[in-house]
Amino acid sequence: MAAEYREALLKKKHYRNCPGCKVDEMKELEQGLPIRPLLSIWIIVLCTGKDNLCCSGLGFENRIRIRDFHIAEREEDIGSYAGYVGSAFMLGRALTSVSWGIFADRYGRKPVIIMGTTSVVIFNTLFGLSVNFWMAVITRFLLGSLNGLLGPIKAYAVEIFRDEYQALGLSTVSTAWGIGLIIGPALGGFLAQPAEKYPNLFSRDSLFGRFPYFLPCLAISIFALAVTIATCWLPETLHKHNDNDQSSDDSYDALEAASNESNTKDITEKDEGRESASKQSLLKNWPLMSSIIVYCVFSLHDMAYTEIFSLWAVSPRKYGGLSYSTEQVGEVLAVSGFSLLVFQMSLYPFVERLLGPVMVSRVGSILAIPLLQSYPWIAMLSGFTLTLVINCASVLKNVLSDQHQRGAANGIAMTGMSLFKAVGPAGGGA
């Protein structure tokens, strides 16, 4: 009798009306590499990555857009106003990311994903149709505020795969972001101002002539709309157990405790350990908090570089810039993004196995310092030498940024997973 109770306890219980349990059952039955979830995550992240990075790639176009808005009194002030447009997105994301994470833990990952891709469709389109400075800032801020799927999609990538494929799922997020780094700036560089670049296809009196930055935004919005429709068929991974299910668990525990006193002691000690761990404040968990702080600093550094590089590249040489055209900046960003993708898929796994994620992060951070200090001297070059050096520097900068961000992210993932195993799922949640 005791053996039957023990077998029932050891066997993982699935609840009939719980979407997370349905996903767990699916994971137990599936064989081989889960291609469909990989493609789903890849496309969703690519949608968000293209939107963010296209508008980052449009940083050089923002200079011209700010000039058209006639809000800057001096040419030197154009970069500042363009920076406000670029930072509005990240400000909105920073203010709402925690709230979206709480929402995803309470109501599910799927609603957050659908609302995030829908916000891309609406506000990215409005951003392309901006007629003044404040409309551009507000649409970018609202897009960042309502697009909170970057954190939940990583949780979704862990929950939708079996243990042996969870690392692959998280790598898919990074890879899709890298591909967005290629496509986004390319769209911004080659599709913006179509009436001037492709006068045979677009008239100056057409919609794209009156709104010269609408075409790349429209292309991304159409893609995001297709992704939004496809996400309606995504399976939810959040566990939702009702009170009746919980009482069923309690009955199993009581029966097992009655049949085996030694197991009763083990269960009690395990519950006490979980309770004490759950009471521990996350703010006092220094390994986790240090990883989060480092990741925040690296993300701030990376996004600041992405925004500032485009503005610096198109600035006149008399102000220390490169006097690049929009096509030239798009080419540099596309080359660096493609190189980052190649590095992620080929060299990075070997480097990480050789040095470890923490050491890789440290090396990337140290090497980034002299690299960034060399940019003022790069502006003194010209011709083919400038093209070669700026492409090499941009490639190296993106590779180093990817290394130290991955190191910090791995620290968060490993510390968070250890805490999750110590506390266990609370209240039947994921």
Coordinates of C-alpha atoms in Angstrom, one line a residue:
M1 CA 0.0 0.0 0.0
A2 CA 2.8 2.4 0.9
A3 CA 4.5 1.6 -2.4
E4 CA 1.4 2.6 -4.3
Y5 CA 1.2 6.0 -2.5
R6 CA 4.9 6.5 -3.0
E7 CA 4.5 5.8 -6.8
A8 CA 1.6 8.3 -6.9
L9 CA 3.7 11.0 -5.3
L10 CA 6.8 10.4 -7.4
K11 CA 4.7 10.6 -10.6
K12 CA 4.2 14.2 -11.6
K13 CA 0.5 15.2 -11.4
H14 CA -1.0 17.1 -14.3
Y15 CA -4.2 19.1 -13.8
R16 CA -6.9 19.0 -16.4
N17 CA -7.7 22.7 -16.7
C18 CA -4.1 24.0 -16.3
P19 CA -2.5 25.3 -19.5
G20 CA 1.0 24.9 -18.0
C21 CA 0.3 21.2 -17.2
K22 CA -0.9 20.7 -20.7
V23 CA 2.5 22.0 -21.9
D24 CA 4.3 19.7 -19.5
E25 CA 2.4 16.7 -20.9
M26 CA 3.3 17.8 -24.4
K27 CA 7.0 18.0 -23.5
E28 CA 6.9 14.5 -22.0
L29 CA 5.4 13.1 -25.2
E30 CA 7.4 14.9 -27.8
Q31 CA 10.5 13.4 -29.3
G32 CA 13.5 15.2 -30.8
L33 CA 14.2 18.9 -31.3
P34 CA 11.1 21.1 -30.8
I35 CA 11.2 23.0 -34.1
R36 CA 7.9 24.7 -33.9
P37 CA 8.4 26.5 -30.5
L38 CA 11.9 27.5 -31.7
L39 CA 10.5 29.2 -34.8
S40 CA 7.7 30.8 -32.7
I41 CA 10.1 32.4 -30.3
W42 CA 12.5 33.4 -33.0
I43 CA 9.8 35.2 -35.0
I44 CA 8.4 37.0 -32.0
V45 CA 11.8 38.3 -30.8
L46 CA 12.7 39.2 -34.4
C47 CA 9.5 41.3 -34.6
T48 CA 10.5 43.2 -31.4
G49 CA 14.1 43.4 -32.3
K50 CA 13.5 44.8 -35.8
D51 CA 11.2 47.5 -34.4
N52 CA 13.6 48.7 -31.7
L53 CA 16.7 48.4 -33.8
C54 CA 15.2 49.9 -36.9
C55 CA 14.3 53.0 -35.0
S56 CA 17.8 52.9 -33.5
G57 CA 19.1 52.6 -37.0
L58 CA 16.9 55.6 -37.8
G59 CA 18.9 57.6 -35.3
F60 CA 20.7 59.3 -38.2
E61 CA 17.3 59.9 -39.9
N62 CA 16.0 61.4 -36.7
R63 CA 18.5 64.3 -37.2
I64 CA 16.8 65.1 -40.4
R65 CA 13.4 64.6 -38.9
I66 CA 14.2 66.9 -36.0
R67 CA 15.4 69.5 -38.6
D68 CA 12.0 69.1 -40.4
F69 CA 10.2 69.7 -37.1
H70 CA 12.0 73.1 -36.7
I71 CA 12.3 72.6 -33.0
A72 CA 16.1 72.9 -32.7
E73 CA 17.3 76.5 -32.8
R74 CA 20.9 75.5 -33.6
E75 CA 22.3 72.6 -35.6
E76 CA 24.3 71.5 -32.6
D77 CA 21.0 70.9 -30.7
I78 CA 19.6 68.5 -33.3
G79 CA 21.5 65.6 -31.7
S80 CA 20.0 66.3 -28.3
Y81 CA 16.5 66.3 -29.6
A82 CA 17.1 63.2 -31.6
G83 CA 18.4 61.6 -28.4
Y84 CA 15.1 62.4 -26.7
V85 CA 13.2 60.5 -29.4
G86 CA 15.5 57.5 -29.1
S87 CA 15.5 57.4 -25.3
A88 CA 11.7 57.7 -25.0
F89 CA 11.3 54.0 -26.0
M90 CA 13.7 52.8 -23.3
L91 CA 12.2 55.1 -20.7
G92 CA 8.8 53.6 -21.3
R93 CA 10.2 50.1 -21.1
A94 CA 12.2 50.8 -18.0
L95 CA 9.1 52.2 -16.2
T96 CA 6.8 49.3 -17.1
S97 CA 9.0 46.2 -17.4
V98 CA 8.5 45.0 -13.8
S99 CA 4.8 45.5 -14.1
W100 CA 4.6 43.5 -17.3
G101 CA 6.6 40.7 -15.5
I102 CA 4.1 40.7 -12.6
F103 CA 1.3 40.7 -15.1
A104 CA 2.8 37.7 -17.0
D105 CA 3.3 35.7 -13.7
R106 CA -0.4 36.4 -12.8
Y107 CA -2.3 36.1 -16.1
G108 CA 0.1 34.3 -18.4
R109 CA 2.9 34.9 -20.9
K110 CA 0.7 34.7 -24.0
P111 CA -1.4 37.9 -23.2
V112 CA 1.8 39.9 -22.7
I113 CA 3.3 38.6 -26.0
I114 CA 0.1 39.4 -28.0
M115 CA -0.2 42.9 -26.4
G116 CA 3.5 43.5 -27.1
T117 CA 3.3 42.7 -30.8
T118 CA 0.0 44.6 -31.1
S119 CA 1.6 47.7 -29.7
V120 CA 4.3 47.4 -32.4
V121 CA 1.6 47.4 -35.1
I122 CA -0.1 50.5 -33.7
F123 CA 2.5 52.8 -32.3
N124 CA 5.3 51.9 -34.8
T125 CA 2.9 53.0 -37.6
L126 CA 2.0 56.2 -35.8
F127 CA 5.7 56.9 -35.3
G128 CA 6.3 56.8 -39.0
L129 CA 3.4 59.2 -39.5
S130 CA 4.6 61.7 -36.8
V131 CA 4.1 65.3 -37.9
N132 CA 5.9 67.0 -35.0
F133 CA 8.5 66.3 -32.3
W134 CA 6.1 65.6 -29.5
M135 CA 4.1 63.1 -31.5
A136 CA 7.3 61.2 -32.2
V137 CA 8.4 61.2 -28.5
I138 CA 4.9 60.2 -27.3
T139 CA 4.5 57.3 -29.8
R140 CA 7.9 56.0 -28.9
F141 CA 7.3 56.2 -25.2
L142 CA 3.9 54.4 -25.5
L143 CA 5.5 51.7 -27.7
G144 CA 8.1 51.1 -25.0
S145 CA 5.5 51.2 -22.2
L146 CA 3.2 48.7 -23.8
N147 CA 5.8 46.4 -25.3
G148 CA 6.9 44.4 -22.3
L149 CA 7.4 41.0 -23.8
L150 CA 11.2 40.8 -23.8
G151 CA 11.3 39.5 -20.2
P152 CA 8.3 37.2 -20.4
I153 CA 9.5 35.7 -23.8
K154 CA 12.7 34.5 -22.0
A155 CA 10.6 32.9 -19.3
Y156 CA 8.4 31.4 -22.1
A157 CA 11.6 30.0 -23.8
V158 CA 12.5 28.2 -20.6
E159 CA 9.1 26.8 -19.9
I160 CA 8.2 25.6 -23.4
F161 CA 11.2 23.4 -23.7
R162 CA 12.5 20.3 -21.9
D163 CA 15.5 20.8 -19.6
E164 CA 18.0 19.7 -22.3
Y165 CA 16.7 22.3 -24.7
Q166 CA 16.3 25.3 -22.4
A167 CA 19.7 26.7 -23.2
L168 CA 18.9 26.4 -26.9
G169 CA 15.6 28.3 -26.3
L170 CA 17.5 31.2 -24.6
S171 CA 20.1 31.2 -27.4
T172 CA 17.2 31.5 -29.9
V173 CA 16.2 34.8 -28.2
S174 CA 19.8 36.2 -28.6
T175 CA 20.1 34.9 -32.2
A176 CA 16.8 36.5 -33.2
W177 CA 17.9 39.8 -31.6
G178 CA 21.2 39.6 -33.6
I179 CA 19.3 39.0 -36.8
G180 CA 17.1 42.0 -36.0
L181 CA 20.3 43.9 -35.6
I182 CA 21.0 43.1 -39.3
I183 CA 17.5 43.7 -40.7
G184 CA 16.5 46.7 -38.6
P185 CA 19.3 49.1 -39.5
A186 CA 19.2 47.9 -43.1
L187 CA 15.5 48.8 -43.3
G188 CA 16.1 52.2 -41.7
G189 CA 19.0 52.9 -44.1
F190 CA 17.5 51.8 -47.4
L191 CA 13.8 52.4 -47.0
A192 CA 13.7 55.8 -45.4
Q193 CA 13.2 58.8 -47.7
P194 CA 12.1 56.6 -50.6
A195 CA 10.9 59.5 -52.7
E196 CA 14.5 60.8 -52.8
K197 CA 16.3 57.5 -53.2
Y198 CA 13.8 55.8 -55.5
P199 CA 12.0 58.6 -57.4
N200 CA 10.9 56.2 -60.2
L201 CA 8.9 54.2 -57.6
F202 CA 7.7 56.8 -55.1
S203 CA 6.4 60.3 -56.0
R204 CA 7.1 63.3 -53.8
D205 CA 3.3 63.9 -53.7
S206 CA 2.6 60.4 -52.5
L207 CA 2.1 59.3 -48.8
F208 CA 5.7 58.1 -48.7
G209 CA 6.9 61.5 -50.1
R210 CA 5.0 63.4 -47.4
F211 CA 6.1 61.1 -44.7
P212 CA 9.7 60.1 -45.7
Y213 CA 10.2 57.8 -42.7
F214 CA 6.9 55.9 -42.9
L215 CA 8.0 53.1 -45.3
P216 CA 10.4 51.2 -43.0
C217 CA 7.9 51.6 -40.1
L218 CA 5.1 50.3 -42.3
A219 CA 7.2 47.3 -43.3
I220 CA 7.8 46.3 -39.7
S221 CA 4.2 47.0 -38.7
I222 CA 2.9 44.6 -41.4
F223 CA 5.3 41.9 -40.2
A224 CA 4.2 42.5 -36.6
L225 CA 0.6 42.2 -37.6
A226 CA 1.3 38.7 -39.1
V227 CA 3.2 37.8 -36.0
T228 CA 0.3 39.0 -33.8
I229 CA -2.2 36.8 -35.7
A230 CA 0.2 33.8 -35.4
T231 CA 0.7 34.2 -31.7
C232 CA -3.0 33.5 -31.1
W233 CA -2.2 29.8 -31.5
L234 CA 0.7 29.8 -29.0
P235 CA 0.2 27.5 -26.0
E236 CA 0.2 29.1 -22.6
T237 CA 2.9 27.9 -20.2
L238 CA 1.7 29.5 -16.9
H239 CA 0.5 27.0 -14.3
K240 CA -3.0 27.8 -13.0
H241 CA -4.1 25.4 -10.2
N242 CA -7.4 25.9 -8.4
D243 CA -8.1 25.1 -4.7
N244 CA -9.6 21.7 -5.5
D245 CA -6.3 20.7 -7.2
Q246 CA -4.3 21.9 -4.2
S247 CA -6.5 19.9 -1.8
S248 CA -5.9 16.9 -3.9
D249 CA -2.2 17.4 -3.4
D250 CA -2.7 17.7 0.3
S251 CA -4.5 14.4 0.4
Y252 CA -1.6 12.7 -1.3
D253 CA 0.8 14.2 1.2
A254 CA -1.4 13.1 4.1
L255 CA -1.6 9.5 2.8
E256 CA 2.1 9.3 2.2
A257 CA 2.8 10.7 5.6
A258 CA 0.5 8.2 7.2
S259 CA 2.2 5.3 5.5
N260 CA 5.8 6.3 6.1
E261 CA 6.9 8.3 9.1
S262 CA 10.4 8.9 7.7
N263 CA 8.9 10.4 4.6
T264 CA 6.8 12.7 6.9
K265 CA 10.0 14.0 8.4
D266 CA 11.6 14.6 4.9
I267 CA 8.5 16.5 3.7
T268 CA 8.4 18.7 6.8
E269 CA 12.0 19.6 6.5
K270 CA 11.6 20.3 2.8
D271 CA 8.6 22.5 3.4
E272 CA 10.3 24.4 6.2
G273 CA 13.3 25.0 3.9
R274 CA 11.1 26.3 1.2
E275 CA 9.3 28.6 3.6
S276 CA 12.5 30.1 5.0
A277 CA 13.9 30.5 1.5
S278 CA 10.7 32.2 0.3
K279 CA 10.9 34.7 3.2
Q280 CA 14.4 35.7 2.2
S281 CA 14.3 39.1 0.5
L282 CA 15.5 39.2 -3.1
L283 CA 17.3 42.5 -2.3
K284 CA 19.5 40.5 0.1
N285 CA 20.4 37.9 -2.4
W286 CA 23.7 39.5 -3.5
P287 CA 24.6 37.1 -6.3
L288 CA 21.3 37.7 -8.0
M289 CA 21.2 41.5 -7.4
S290 CA 24.8 41.9 -8.6
S291 CA 24.0 40.1 -11.8
I292 CA 21.0 42.3 -12.3
I293 CA 23.0 45.5 -11.7
V294 CA 25.7 44.4 -14.1
Y295 CA 23.2 43.5 -16.7
C296 CA 21.5 46.9 -16.3
V297 CA 24.8 48.7 -16.7
F298 CA 25.8 46.7 -19.8
S299 CA 22.4 47.2 -21.3
L300 CA 22.5 51.0 -20.7
H301 CA 26.0 51.0 -22.3
D302 CA 24.9 49.0 -25.3
M303 CA 21.8 51.0 -26.0
A304 CA 23.6 54.3 -25.5
Y305 CA 26.2 53.2 -28.1
T306 CA 23.5 52.1 -30.5
E307 CA 21.7 55.5 -30.4
I308 CA 24.8 57.7 -30.3
F309 CA 26.8 55.9 -33.0
S310 CA 24.2 56.7 -35.7
L311 CA 24.1 60.4 -34.7
W312 CA 27.9 60.6 -34.5
A313 CA 28.3 58.9 -37.9
V314 CA 26.1 61.4 -39.8
S315 CA 27.3 64.5 -37.9
P316 CA 29.4 66.9 -39.9
R317 CA 33.2 66.5 -39.6
K318 CA 33.5 70.0 -38.2
Y319 CA 31.7 68.6 -35.1
G320 CA 33.8 65.5 -34.9
G321 CA 31.5 63.2 -36.9
L322 CA 32.0 61.1 -40.1
S323 CA 29.6 63.0 -42.5
Y324 CA 28.2 59.6 -43.5
S325 CA 25.1 59.2 -45.6
T326 CA 22.1 57.1 -44.5
E327 CA 23.1 54.3 -46.7
Q328 CA 26.6 54.2 -45.3
V329 CA 25.4 54.0 -41.7
G330 CA 23.0 51.3 -42.7
E331 CA 25.8 49.3 -44.3
V332 CA 28.0 49.6 -41.2
L333 CA 25.2 48.5 -38.8
A334 CA 24.2 45.6 -41.1
V335 CA 27.8 44.3 -41.4
S336 CA 28.3 44.5 -37.7
G337 CA 25.0 42.7 -37.1
F338 CA 25.8 39.9 -39.5
S339 CA 29.2 39.5 -37.9
L340 CA 27.6 39.2 -34.5
L341 CA 25.3 36.5 -35.8
V342 CA 28.2 34.6 -37.2
F343 CA 30.1 34.9 -33.9
Q344 CA 27.1 33.8 -31.9
M345 CA 26.6 30.6 -34.0
S346 CA 30.3 29.6 -34.4
L347 CA 32.9 31.1 -32.0
Y348 CA 31.0 32.0 -28.9
P349 CA 30.1 28.5 -27.7
F350 CA 33.8 27.5 -27.9
V351 CA 34.9 30.7 -26.1
E352 CA 32.4 30.2 -23.4
R353 CA 33.4 26.6 -22.8
L354 CA 37.0 27.7 -22.7
L355 CA 36.8 30.7 -20.4
G356 CA 33.4 30.5 -18.8
P357 CA 30.6 33.1 -19.0
V358 CA 31.9 35.2 -16.1
M359 CA 35.4 35.5 -17.5
V360 CA 34.0 36.2 -21.0
S361 CA 32.0 39.1 -19.5
R362 CA 35.0 40.5 -17.8
V363 CA 37.3 40.3 -20.8
G364 CA 34.6 41.9 -23.0
S365 CA 34.1 44.8 -20.6
I366 CA 37.8 45.5 -20.3
L367 CA 38.5 45.4 -24.0
A368 CA 35.5 47.7 -24.7
I369 CA 37.1 50.6 -22.8
P370 CA 40.1 51.2 -25.1
L371 CA 38.0 50.5 -28.2
L372 CA 35.5 53.2 -27.4
Q373 CA 38.3 55.6 -26.6
S374 CA 39.7 55.2 -30.1
Y375 CA 36.6 56.5 -31.9
P376 CA 37.6 60.2 -31.8
W377 CA 40.8 59.2 -33.7
I378 CA 38.8 57.1 -36.1
A379 CA 37.0 60.3 -37.2
M380 CA 40.3 61.7 -38.4
L381 CA 40.6 58.9 -41.1
S382 CA 39.1 59.1 -44.5
G383 CA 38.4 57.0 -47.6
F384 CA 38.9 53.3 -47.7
T385 CA 40.9 53.3 -44.4
L386 CA 38.0 54.9 -42.6
T387 CA 35.5 52.4 -44.0
L388 CA 37.7 49.5 -43.0
V389 CA 38.5 50.7 -39.5
I390 CA 35.0 51.8 -38.6
N391 CA 33.5 48.5 -39.8
C392 CA 36.1 46.5 -37.8
A393 CA 35.5 48.7 -34.7
S394 CA 31.7 48.3 -35.0
V395 CA 32.0 44.6 -35.4
L396 CA 34.3 44.2 -32.4
K397 CA 32.1 46.5 -30.3
N398 CA 29.0 44.4 -31.0
V399 CA 30.9 41.2 -30.2
L400 CA 32.2 42.5 -26.9
S401 CA 28.8 43.9 -26.0
D402 CA 27.2 40.5 -26.7
Q403 CA 29.8 38.8 -24.5
H404 CA 29.4 40.8 -21.4
Q405 CA 25.6 40.9 -21.7
R406 CA 25.5 37.1 -22.1
G407 CA 27.7 36.7 -19.0
A408 CA 25.4 38.9 -16.9
A409 CA 22.3 37.2 -18.3
N410 CA 23.7 33.8 -17.5
G411 CA 24.4 34.9 -13.9
I412 CA 20.8 36.1 -13.5
A413 CA 19.5 32.8 -15.1
M414 CA 21.7 30.5 -12.9
T415 CA 21.0 32.4 -9.7
G416 CA 17.3 32.7 -10.4
M417 CA 17.1 29.0 -11.2
S418 CA 18.8 28.1 -8.0
L419 CA 16.4 30.3 -6.1
F420 CA 13.5 28.8 -7.9
K421 CA 14.6 25.2 -7.0
A422 CA 15.1 26.2 -3.4
V423 CA 11.7 27.9 -3.1
G424 CA 9.7 25.9 -5.6
P425 CA 6.6 27.0 -7.4
A426 CA 4.4 29.0 -5.2
G427 CA 0.6 28.6 -5.2
G428 CA 0.8 26.4 -8.3
G429 CA 2.3 29.2 -10.4
A430 CA 5.1 28.8 -12.7

